[in-house]
Amino acid sequence: MKIAIIGAMDKEIERYLELYSPKLVDEQRKIYAAQNIVIAESGIGKVNSAMLTQHLIDKYNVEVIISSGCAGSLTNDLKVLDVIIPPYVTYHDFL
């Protein structure tokens, strides 16, 4: 099984690159590969993430995709590394 880990920014994939020591296989798209894992930086936004995801499916035959990243909060009740499971989600840029 081939797994892809996608992060929007280099900071979000940095630790995975340290853990797996993959080789850079596509400098323009910032795609790294090691055995059955592909790690890539998509850039910020849904469109960039979707385009990279489709590219990884088409070219690298990935079967599982993990989107890894960070988010901000508007409350002081949360701490770094808290896991949040929302009761619902919505698009912020959808009319």
PDB file of C-alpha atoms in Angstrom:
ATOM      1  CA  MET A   1       0.000   0.000   0.000  1.00  0.00           C
ATOM      2  CA  LYS A   2       1.379   3.404  -0.973  1.00  0.00           C
ATOM      3  CA  ILE A   3       0.639   6.275   1.427  1.00  0.00           C
ATOM      4  CA  ALA A   4       0.881  10.012   0.754  1.00  0.00           C
ATOM      5  CA  ILE A   5       1.292  12.627   3.469  1.00  0.00           C
ATOM      6  CA  ILE A   6       0.413  16.143   2.342  1.00  0.00           C
ATOM      7  CA  GLY A   7       1.064  19.406   4.169  1.00  0.00           C
ATOM      8  CA  ALA A   8       0.338  22.919   2.924  1.00  0.00           C
ATOM      9  CA  MET A   9       3.641  24.418   4.108  1.00  0.00           C
ATOM     10  CA  ASP A  10       7.180  23.142   4.546  1.00  0.00           C
ATOM     11  CA  LYS A  11       6.841  23.422   8.327  1.00  0.00           C
ATOM     12  CA  GLU A  12       3.945  20.941   8.193  1.00  0.00           C
ATOM     13  CA  ILE A  13       5.943  18.215   6.433  1.00  0.00           C
ATOM     14  CA  GLU A  14       9.317  18.940   8.027  1.00  0.00           C
ATOM     15  CA  ARG A  15       9.057  16.254  10.731  1.00  0.00           C
ATOM     16  CA  TYR A  16       7.939  13.587   8.253  1.00  0.00           C
ATOM     17  CA  LEU A  17      10.999  14.336   6.126  1.00  0.00           C
ATOM     18  CA  GLU A  18      13.191  13.852   9.204  1.00  0.00           C
ATOM     19  CA  LEU A  19      11.462  10.580  10.139  1.00  0.00           C
ATOM     20  CA  TYR A  20      11.473   8.908   6.716  1.00  0.00           C
ATOM     21  CA  SER A  21      14.529  10.507   5.031  1.00  0.00           C
ATOM     22  CA  PRO A  22      12.942  10.393   1.581  1.00  0.00           C
ATOM     23  CA  LYS A  23      14.621  11.481  -1.649  1.00  0.00           C
ATOM     24  CA  LEU A  24      13.416  14.582  -3.490  1.00  0.00           C
ATOM     25  CA  VAL A  25      11.777  13.245  -6.660  1.00  0.00           C
ATOM     26  CA  ASP A  26      10.066  16.407  -7.954  1.00  0.00           C
ATOM     27  CA  GLU A  27      11.737  19.687  -7.021  1.00  0.00           C
ATOM     28  CA  GLN A  28       9.094  21.903  -8.656  1.00  0.00           C
ATOM     29  CA  ARG A  29       6.203  20.267  -6.774  1.00  0.00           C
ATOM     30  CA  LYS A  30       8.244  19.518  -3.615  1.00  0.00           C
ATOM     31  CA  ILE A  31       7.510  15.785  -3.658  1.00  0.00           C
ATOM     32  CA  TYR A  32       9.655  13.327  -1.716  1.00  0.00           C
ATOM     33  CA  ALA A  33       9.497   9.534  -1.864  1.00  0.00           C
ATOM     34  CA  ALA A  34      10.794   6.649   0.267  1.00  0.00           C
ATOM     35  CA  GLN A  35       9.684   3.033  -0.240  1.00  0.00           C
ATOM     36  CA  ASN A  36       5.874   3.076   0.082  1.00  0.00           C
ATOM     37  CA  ILE A  37       5.469   6.633   1.296  1.00  0.00           C
ATOM     38  CA  VAL A  38       5.252   9.916  -0.592  1.00  0.00           C
ATOM     39  CA  ILE A  39       5.517  13.231   1.255  1.00  0.00           C
ATOM     40  CA  ALA A  40       4.556  16.473  -0.459  1.00  0.00           C
ATOM     41  CA  GLU A  41       3.987  20.170   0.126  1.00  0.00           C
ATOM     42  CA  SER A  42       0.821  21.334  -1.616  1.00  0.00           C
ATOM     43  CA  GLY A  43       0.749  25.034  -0.923  1.00  0.00           C
ATOM     44  CA  ILE A  44      -2.083  26.759   0.924  1.00  0.00           C
ATOM     45  CA  GLY A  45      -5.709  26.264  -0.084  1.00  0.00           C
ATOM     46  CA  LYS A  46      -8.212  23.647  -1.217  1.00  0.00           C
ATOM     47  CA  VAL A  47      -7.362  24.010  -4.893  1.00  0.00           C
ATOM     48  CA  ASN A  48      -3.633  23.430  -4.370  1.00  0.00           C
ATOM     49  CA  SER A  49      -4.347  20.472  -2.123  1.00  0.00           C
ATOM     50  CA  ALA A  50      -6.800  18.958  -4.617  1.00  0.00           C
ATOM     51  CA  MET A  51      -4.425  19.392  -7.571  1.00  0.00           C
ATOM     52  CA  LEU A  52      -1.522  17.794  -5.711  1.00  0.00           C
ATOM     53  CA  THR A  53      -3.712  14.965  -4.433  1.00  0.00           C
ATOM     54  CA  GLN A  54      -4.838  14.100  -7.970  1.00  0.00           C
ATOM     55  CA  HIS A  55      -1.242  14.275  -9.221  1.00  0.00           C
ATOM     56  CA  LEU A  56      -0.102  11.889  -6.480  1.00  0.00           C
ATOM     57  CA  ILE A  57      -2.905   9.462  -7.332  1.00  0.00           C
ATOM     58  CA  ASP A  58      -2.145   9.595 -11.066  1.00  0.00           C
ATOM     59  CA  LYS A  59       1.659   9.538 -11.003  1.00  0.00           C
ATOM     60  CA  TYR A  60       2.564   7.749  -7.758  1.00  0.00           C
ATOM     61  CA  ASN A  61      -0.469   5.437  -7.413  1.00  0.00           C
ATOM     62  CA  VAL A  62      -1.087   6.387  -3.791  1.00  0.00           C
ATOM     63  CA  GLU A  63      -3.953   4.554  -2.103  1.00  0.00           C
ATOM     64  CA  VAL A  64      -4.135   6.416   1.221  1.00  0.00           C
ATOM     65  CA  ILE A  65      -3.800  10.172   1.653  1.00  0.00           C
ATOM     66  CA  ILE A  66      -3.150  11.845   4.995  1.00  0.00           C
ATOM     67  CA  SER A  67      -3.531  15.605   5.166  1.00  0.00           C
ATOM     68  CA  SER A  68      -1.373  16.927   7.973  1.00  0.00           C
ATOM     69  CA  GLY A  69      -1.292  20.507   9.153  1.00  0.00           C
ATOM     70  CA  CYS A  70      -2.018  23.108  11.738  1.00  0.00           C
ATOM     71  CA  ALA A  71      -4.818  25.535  12.524  1.00  0.00           C
ATOM     72  CA  GLY A  72      -5.523  28.530  14.702  1.00  0.00           C
ATOM     73  CA  SER A  73      -8.139  29.109  17.369  1.00  0.00           C
ATOM     74  CA  LEU A  74     -10.320  31.941  18.599  1.00  0.00           C
ATOM     75  CA  THR A  75     -10.413  30.668  22.175  1.00  0.00           C
ATOM     76  CA  ASN A  76      -7.870  30.489  24.983  1.00  0.00           C
ATOM     77  CA  ASP A  77      -9.343  27.164  26.196  1.00  0.00           C
ATOM     78  CA  LEU A  78      -7.241  25.144  23.735  1.00  0.00           C
ATOM     79  CA  LYS A  79      -3.610  24.157  24.114  1.00  0.00           C
ATOM     80  CA  VAL A  80      -0.966  23.143  21.592  1.00  0.00           C
ATOM     81  CA  LEU A  81      -1.513  19.490  20.506  1.00  0.00           C
ATOM     82  CA  ASP A  82      -5.194  19.450  21.550  1.00  0.00           C
ATOM     83  CA  VAL A  83      -7.323  17.368  19.183  1.00  0.00           C
ATOM     84  CA  ILE A  84     -10.653  18.929  18.261  1.00  0.00           C
ATOM     85  CA  ILE A  85     -13.589  17.009  16.791  1.00  0.00           C
ATOM     86  CA  PRO A  86     -16.206  19.506  15.578  1.00  0.00           C
ATOM     87  CA  PRO A  87     -19.937  18.751  15.653  1.00  0.00           C
ATOM     88  CA  TYR A  88     -20.174  20.111  12.069  1.00  0.00           C
ATOM     89  CA  VAL A  89     -17.977  21.667   9.382  1.00  0.00           C
ATOM     90  CA  THR A  90     -18.649  24.208   6.637  1.00  0.00           C
ATOM     91  CA  TYR A  91     -16.837  25.941   3.817  1.00  0.00           C
ATOM     92  CA  HIS A  92     -15.737  29.443   4.730  1.00  0.00           C
ATOM     93  CA  ASP A  93     -15.480  30.578   1.113  1.00  0.00           C
ATOM     94  CA  PHE A  94     -18.670  29.071  -0.300  1.00  0.00           C
ATOM     95  CA  LEU A  95     -21.690  31.216  -1.171  1.00  0.00           C
TER      96      LEU A  95
END
